[in-house]
Amino acid sequence: MTTLLTTQDIARIVSAYGLPRVLARMVDYLEADFRRWPEFEKCARLASHSDVGVIELMPVSDAHEYSFKYVNGHPKNTREGLPTVMAFGVIADVATGTPTLLSELTLTTAIRTAGTSVMAAKVLARPDSRVMALVGNGAQSEFQALAFHHLLGIEEVRLFDVDTQATDKLAAHLAQVPGLRVTRCASTAEAVRGADIVTTVTADKSNATILTPDMLAPGMHINGVGGDCPGKTELHAEVLARSAVFVEFEPQTRIEGDLQQMPADFAVTELWRVLVGEAAGRSSDAQTTVFDSVGFALEDYSALRLLRDCARELGLGVEAGLIPALADPKDLYGHLVAPQQEQRAAA
């Protein structure tokens, strides 16, 4: 049996538990899987690029379950009434190959990305961080702001986007959140000034330099989310050179992340090693840290596990009907002719 979860099911999960609790559980699931990192078979995502965007497959597996996500990235889509990012994911049983879960991941990707950002910031940002600059105010920005507010105690978000309508949208949503101060800024430099954490989450697929070395301040943590494919960056190379840089899966980040600007011997640390105590995170309150986040398949597996558990708890999901029910598993053709025989008998 393959359980199908739709966008409506995800909305029901968030409605039942509340977004702060869903985000907190997401971080728990992410941390649990990252701490058993060596148990997973991993590879960089498979990407098919075009002039207007990219379509990707992101697989990962352990000894028991196989998972993948299908996801696109087309910045022009908003002009056509479509999301920039659309996604779905699958969990399958390794022992039989049976797909057990098919779920939407468009909404969920935003939640898992925010959860991953918080997971990294818990060990990389200063514990007293209270102000976050949010550069790029598109579809994922609310999730980033709310995750850092509810889970890490951010009290002020400083907003900037070249698209003022995106900032209007974000500011209107965040104005409804008690205890969160929202400050609109006229430039990236203004937004970053005085921020403890800087989150960059822009959509345009270009080699941009949104954050430059002159904007750095001692002790700042940079959560670089938007640089996630070859030819797309957000951070000036010198920002990386002056910081301790942490990544998800190094082979993938060197191709897709801001790290693509750096020489092959530039040292980085995979985040899982910090989580299990094999490597240090932030070394001092004055150190600048960067999480060069591109999104990795293990995070999607964690998200799918969470959705599966929440759906079971709430009684959500329907049978997807992907696999034929066969009286004789060797008789696939019989599944096609049976309805014809039934129709003739009824006639």
Coordinates of C-alpha atoms in Angstrom, one line a residue:
M1 CA 0.0 0.0 0.0
T2 CA 1.3 3.5 -0.9
T3 CA -0.1 6.3 1.2
L4 CA -0.7 9.6 -0.6
L5 CA -0.4 12.9 1.2
T6 CA -1.6 16.1 -0.6
T7 CA -1.1 19.8 0.1
Q8 CA -4.4 19.7 2.0
D9 CA -3.0 17.0 4.3
I10 CA 0.1 19.2 5.0
A11 CA -2.1 22.1 5.8
R12 CA -4.2 19.9 8.1
I13 CA -1.0 18.8 9.9
V14 CA 0.1 22.4 10.5
S15 CA -3.4 23.4 11.6
A16 CA -3.6 20.5 14.0
Y17 CA -0.2 21.0 15.7
G18 CA 0.6 24.6 14.9
L19 CA 3.6 25.7 12.8
P20 CA 6.0 26.3 15.8
R21 CA 5.5 22.7 16.9
V22 CA 5.9 21.3 13.4
L23 CA 9.1 23.3 13.0
A24 CA 10.4 22.0 16.3
R25 CA 9.6 18.4 15.4
M26 CA 11.3 18.9 12.0
V27 CA 14.5 20.0 13.7
D28 CA 14.3 16.9 15.9
Y29 CA 13.9 14.6 12.9
L30 CA 16.7 16.3 11.0
E31 CA 19.1 16.1 14.0
A32 CA 18.3 12.4 14.5
D33 CA 19.1 11.6 10.9
F34 CA 22.2 13.8 10.6
R35 CA 23.6 12.1 13.7
R36 CA 23.5 8.8 11.9
W37 CA 25.0 10.2 8.7
P38 CA 27.5 7.4 8.1
E39 CA 24.6 4.9 7.8
F40 CA 23.3 6.5 4.6
E41 CA 24.3 6.0 1.0
K42 CA 24.6 9.5 -0.4
C43 CA 25.3 11.3 -3.7
A44 CA 24.9 14.8 -5.1
R45 CA 21.6 15.5 -6.6
L46 CA 21.0 14.8 -10.3
A47 CA 20.2 18.1 -12.1
S48 CA 18.8 18.8 -15.5
H49 CA 19.4 22.5 -16.3
S50 CA 17.7 24.7 -18.9
D51 CA 17.9 28.4 -19.8
V52 CA 15.0 29.1 -17.5
G53 CA 15.5 26.8 -14.6
V54 CA 16.4 23.4 -13.3
I55 CA 14.7 20.0 -12.5
E56 CA 16.4 17.8 -9.9
L57 CA 16.2 14.4 -8.4
M58 CA 17.6 14.0 -4.8
P59 CA 18.0 10.3 -3.6
V60 CA 19.3 8.9 -0.3
S61 CA 19.0 5.5 1.4
D62 CA 20.0 3.5 4.4
A63 CA 19.7 -0.3 5.0
H64 CA 15.9 0.0 5.4
E65 CA 14.4 2.8 3.4
Y66 CA 15.1 4.6 0.1
S67 CA 13.9 8.1 -0.5
F68 CA 14.0 10.7 -3.3
K69 CA 12.6 14.1 -4.0
Y70 CA 11.7 15.5 -7.4
V71 CA 12.1 19.3 -7.3
N72 CA 12.3 22.2 -9.8
G73 CA 13.6 25.7 -9.5
H74 CA 12.2 28.2 -12.1
P75 CA 12.4 31.8 -10.9
K76 CA 10.2 33.0 -13.8
N77 CA 7.3 30.9 -12.7
T78 CA 5.8 33.6 -10.5
R79 CA 5.0 35.6 -13.6
E80 CA 3.0 32.7 -14.8
G81 CA 1.1 32.1 -11.6
L82 CA 3.2 29.1 -10.5
P83 CA 5.5 28.6 -7.6
T84 CA 9.3 29.0 -8.2
V85 CA 9.8 25.6 -6.5
M86 CA 7.5 22.6 -6.8
A87 CA 8.3 19.2 -5.3
F88 CA 7.1 15.7 -4.3
G89 CA 8.8 12.9 -2.6
V90 CA 8.7 9.1 -2.1
I91 CA 9.8 6.7 0.6
A92 CA 10.2 3.0 -0.4
D93 CA 11.0 -0.2 1.4
V94 CA 14.6 -1.3 0.6
A95 CA 13.7 -5.0 1.2
T96 CA 11.0 -5.1 -1.5
G97 CA 11.2 -1.9 -3.4
T98 CA 7.6 -1.1 -2.5
P99 CA 6.9 2.6 -2.4
T100 CA 5.2 3.2 0.9
L101 CA 4.7 7.0 0.9
L102 CA 4.1 9.5 -1.9
S103 CA 3.8 13.1 -0.6
E104 CA 3.8 16.7 -1.7
L105 CA 7.0 18.5 -0.8
T106 CA 6.4 22.0 -2.1
L107 CA 5.1 23.3 1.2
T108 CA 7.2 20.9 3.2
T109 CA 10.4 21.9 1.5
A110 CA 10.0 25.4 2.9
I111 CA 9.5 23.9 6.4
R112 CA 12.4 21.5 6.1
T113 CA 14.7 24.2 4.8
A114 CA 13.9 26.5 7.7
G115 CA 14.4 23.6 10.1
T116 CA 17.8 22.9 8.6
S117 CA 18.7 26.5 9.0
V118 CA 17.8 26.4 12.7
M119 CA 19.6 23.1 13.2
A120 CA 22.8 24.7 11.9
A121 CA 22.3 28.0 13.8
K122 CA 21.9 26.1 17.1
V123 CA 25.6 25.1 16.9
L124 CA 27.0 27.9 14.8
A125 CA 25.3 31.2 15.8
R126 CA 26.0 33.0 19.1
P127 CA 23.4 31.9 21.7
D128 CA 22.5 35.5 22.5
S129 CA 21.5 36.3 18.8
R130 CA 18.3 38.3 18.8
V131 CA 18.4 40.2 15.4
M132 CA 18.2 38.6 12.0
A133 CA 18.5 40.2 8.6
L134 CA 16.4 38.5 6.0
V135 CA 17.6 39.3 2.4
G136 CA 15.2 37.8 -0.1
N137 CA 11.5 38.0 0.9
G138 CA 10.0 35.4 -1.3
A139 CA 8.2 32.1 -0.7
Q140 CA 10.5 30.7 1.9
S141 CA 11.1 33.9 3.9
E142 CA 8.1 33.5 6.3
F143 CA 9.3 30.0 7.3
Q144 CA 12.8 31.2 8.0
A145 CA 11.6 34.1 10.1
L146 CA 9.2 32.1 12.1
A147 CA 11.6 29.2 12.7
F148 CA 14.3 31.6 14.0
H149 CA 11.7 33.5 16.1
H150 CA 10.0 30.5 17.7
L151 CA 13.0 28.2 18.1
L152 CA 16.0 30.5 18.5
G153 CA 14.6 33.6 20.2
I154 CA 15.0 36.1 17.3
E155 CA 13.1 39.2 18.3
E156 CA 13.7 41.4 15.3
V157 CA 13.8 40.7 11.6
R158 CA 15.2 43.3 9.2
L159 CA 13.8 42.8 5.7
F160 CA 15.1 43.7 2.3
D161 CA 14.2 42.5 -1.3
V162 CA 14.6 44.3 -4.6
D163 CA 11.0 43.3 -5.1
T164 CA 9.1 45.6 -2.7
Q165 CA 5.9 43.6 -3.2
A166 CA 7.6 40.6 -1.8
T167 CA 8.6 42.6 1.3
D168 CA 5.0 43.9 1.5
K169 CA 3.8 40.4 1.6
L170 CA 6.3 39.2 4.2
A171 CA 5.9 42.2 6.4
A172 CA 2.1 41.8 6.4
H173 CA 2.4 38.1 7.5
L174 CA 5.0 38.8 10.2
A175 CA 3.0 41.7 11.6
Q176 CA 0.6 39.1 13.0
V177 CA 3.3 37.4 15.1
P178 CA 3.3 38.5 18.7
G179 CA 6.8 39.5 20.1
L180 CA 8.4 39.8 16.7
R181 CA 9.6 43.2 15.6
V182 CA 9.7 43.8 11.8
T183 CA 12.0 46.5 10.3
R184 CA 11.9 47.3 6.6
C185 CA 15.2 48.3 5.1
A186 CA 16.2 50.1 1.9
S187 CA 19.2 48.0 1.0
T188 CA 21.1 44.8 2.0
A189 CA 23.7 46.9 3.8
E190 CA 21.0 48.6 5.9
A191 CA 19.3 45.2 6.7
V192 CA 22.6 43.6 7.7
R193 CA 23.7 46.5 10.0
G194 CA 23.4 45.4 13.6
A195 CA 22.2 41.8 12.7
D196 CA 23.5 38.8 14.7
I197 CA 22.3 36.4 11.9
V198 CA 22.1 37.1 8.2
T199 CA 19.8 34.9 6.1
T200 CA 20.1 35.2 2.3
V201 CA 17.3 33.4 0.5
T202 CA 17.1 34.9 -3.0
A203 CA 15.7 33.2 -6.1
D204 CA 17.5 34.6 -9.2
K205 CA 19.9 32.1 -10.7
S206 CA 22.9 34.3 -11.1
N207 CA 26.4 34.8 -9.8
A208 CA 25.3 37.6 -7.4
T209 CA 27.2 39.2 -4.5
I210 CA 24.4 40.0 -2.2
L211 CA 26.7 40.0 0.9
T212 CA 30.1 41.7 0.6
P213 CA 33.1 41.6 3.1
D214 CA 32.5 45.2 4.2
M215 CA 29.1 44.1 5.7
L216 CA 30.6 41.5 8.0
A217 CA 30.7 42.1 11.7
P218 CA 32.5 40.1 14.4
G219 CA 30.4 37.2 15.7
M220 CA 27.9 37.2 12.8
H221 CA 26.4 34.0 11.5
I222 CA 25.5 33.8 7.9
N223 CA 22.8 31.4 6.8
G224 CA 23.3 31.2 3.0
V225 CA 20.2 29.5 1.6
G226 CA 19.7 30.8 -1.9
G227 CA 23.0 29.8 -3.6
D228 CA 22.0 26.3 -4.6
C229 CA 23.0 25.5 -8.1
P230 CA 26.0 25.9 -10.5
G231 CA 26.3 29.5 -11.5
K232 CA 24.3 30.9 -8.6
T233 CA 25.9 32.6 -5.7
E234 CA 24.9 35.1 -3.0
L235 CA 28.1 35.6 -1.0
H236 CA 31.3 37.4 -2.1
A237 CA 34.2 34.9 -2.1
E238 CA 36.0 37.0 0.5
V239 CA 33.1 36.5 2.9
L240 CA 33.8 32.8 2.8
A241 CA 37.6 33.3 3.1
R242 CA 37.1 35.3 6.3
S243 CA 34.7 32.8 7.9
A244 CA 34.5 29.3 9.2
V245 CA 32.4 27.6 6.6
F246 CA 30.0 24.6 7.3
V247 CA 28.2 22.6 4.7
E248 CA 25.8 19.6 4.4
F249 CA 27.3 17.2 1.8
E250 CA 30.7 18.7 0.7
P251 CA 30.8 17.1 -2.8
Q252 CA 27.4 18.6 -3.6
T253 CA 28.1 22.0 -2.1
R254 CA 31.4 22.4 -4.0
I255 CA 29.3 22.2 -7.2
E256 CA 26.2 24.1 -6.2
G257 CA 26.9 26.4 -3.2
D258 CA 28.7 29.6 -2.7
L259 CA 31.6 27.3 -2.1
Q260 CA 31.8 26.8 -6.0
Q261 CA 33.8 30.1 -6.0
M262 CA 36.6 28.7 -3.8
P263 CA 39.6 26.6 -4.6
A264 CA 39.4 22.8 -4.2
D265 CA 41.6 22.9 -1.1
F266 CA 39.5 25.5 0.7
A267 CA 38.7 23.9 4.1
V268 CA 35.0 23.4 5.1
T269 CA 33.3 21.2 7.8
E270 CA 30.3 19.0 7.2
L271 CA 27.6 19.9 9.7
W272 CA 27.0 16.3 10.8
R273 CA 30.5 16.2 12.3
V274 CA 29.6 19.1 14.6
L275 CA 26.3 17.5 15.7
V276 CA 28.0 14.3 16.8
G277 CA 31.0 16.1 18.4
E278 CA 33.7 15.1 15.9
A279 CA 34.3 18.8 14.9
A280 CA 34.0 22.2 16.5
G281 CA 31.3 24.6 15.6
R282 CA 31.7 28.3 16.5
S283 CA 35.1 28.7 18.2
S284 CA 34.5 32.2 19.8
D285 CA 32.0 35.0 20.1
A286 CA 34.0 37.0 17.6
Q287 CA 34.2 34.4 14.9
T288 CA 32.2 34.8 11.7
T289 CA 30.5 31.6 10.6
V290 CA 28.8 30.6 7.3
F291 CA 26.3 27.8 6.7
D292 CA 26.5 27.3 3.0
S293 CA 23.2 25.5 2.6
V294 CA 22.2 24.0 -0.7
G295 CA 19.6 21.5 0.5
F296 CA 20.4 17.8 0.7
A297 CA 18.4 14.6 0.1
L298 CA 18.7 13.5 3.7
E299 CA 16.7 16.5 4.8
D300 CA 13.9 15.5 2.6
Y301 CA 13.9 12.0 4.0
S302 CA 13.7 13.5 7.5
A303 CA 10.8 15.6 6.3
L304 CA 9.0 12.6 4.8
R305 CA 9.4 10.6 8.0
L306 CA 7.9 13.5 9.9
L307 CA 4.9 13.7 7.5
R308 CA 4.4 10.0 7.7
D309 CA 4.3 10.0 11.5
C310 CA 2.0 13.0 11.7
A311 CA -0.3 11.5 9.1
R312 CA -0.6 8.3 11.1
E313 CA -1.2 10.3 14.3
L314 CA -4.0 12.3 12.7
G315 CA -5.5 9.6 10.4
L316 CA -4.6 11.4 7.2
G317 CA -3.7 10.1 3.7
V318 CA -5.4 7.9 1.2
E319 CA -4.3 4.8 -0.9
A320 CA -2.5 6.1 -4.0
G321 CA -3.2 3.1 -6.1
L322 CA 0.3 3.0 -7.6
I323 CA 0.9 -0.7 -7.4
P324 CA -1.6 -3.2 -8.9
A325 CA -3.1 -5.8 -6.5
L326 CA -2.5 -9.1 -8.2
A327 CA -3.9 -12.5 -7.2
D328 CA -0.9 -13.9 -9.0
P329 CA 2.2 -11.6 -8.9
K330 CA 3.5 -13.1 -12.1
D331 CA 0.3 -12.3 -14.0
L332 CA 0.6 -8.6 -14.7
Y333 CA -1.4 -8.8 -17.9
G334 CA -4.4 -10.3 -16.1
H335 CA -4.8 -7.0 -14.2
L336 CA -5.6 -5.3 -17.5
V337 CA -8.0 -7.9 -18.9
A338 CA -10.0 -8.5 -15.7
P339 CA -12.1 -5.3 -16.1
Q340 CA -12.9 -6.3 -19.6
Q341 CA -14.0 -9.7 -18.5
E342 CA -16.1 -8.2 -15.7
Q343 CA -17.8 -5.8 -18.2
R344 CA -18.6 -8.7 -20.6
A345 CA -20.0 -10.8 -17.7
A346 CA -22.2 -7.9 -16.6
A347 CA -23.5 -7.4 -20.1

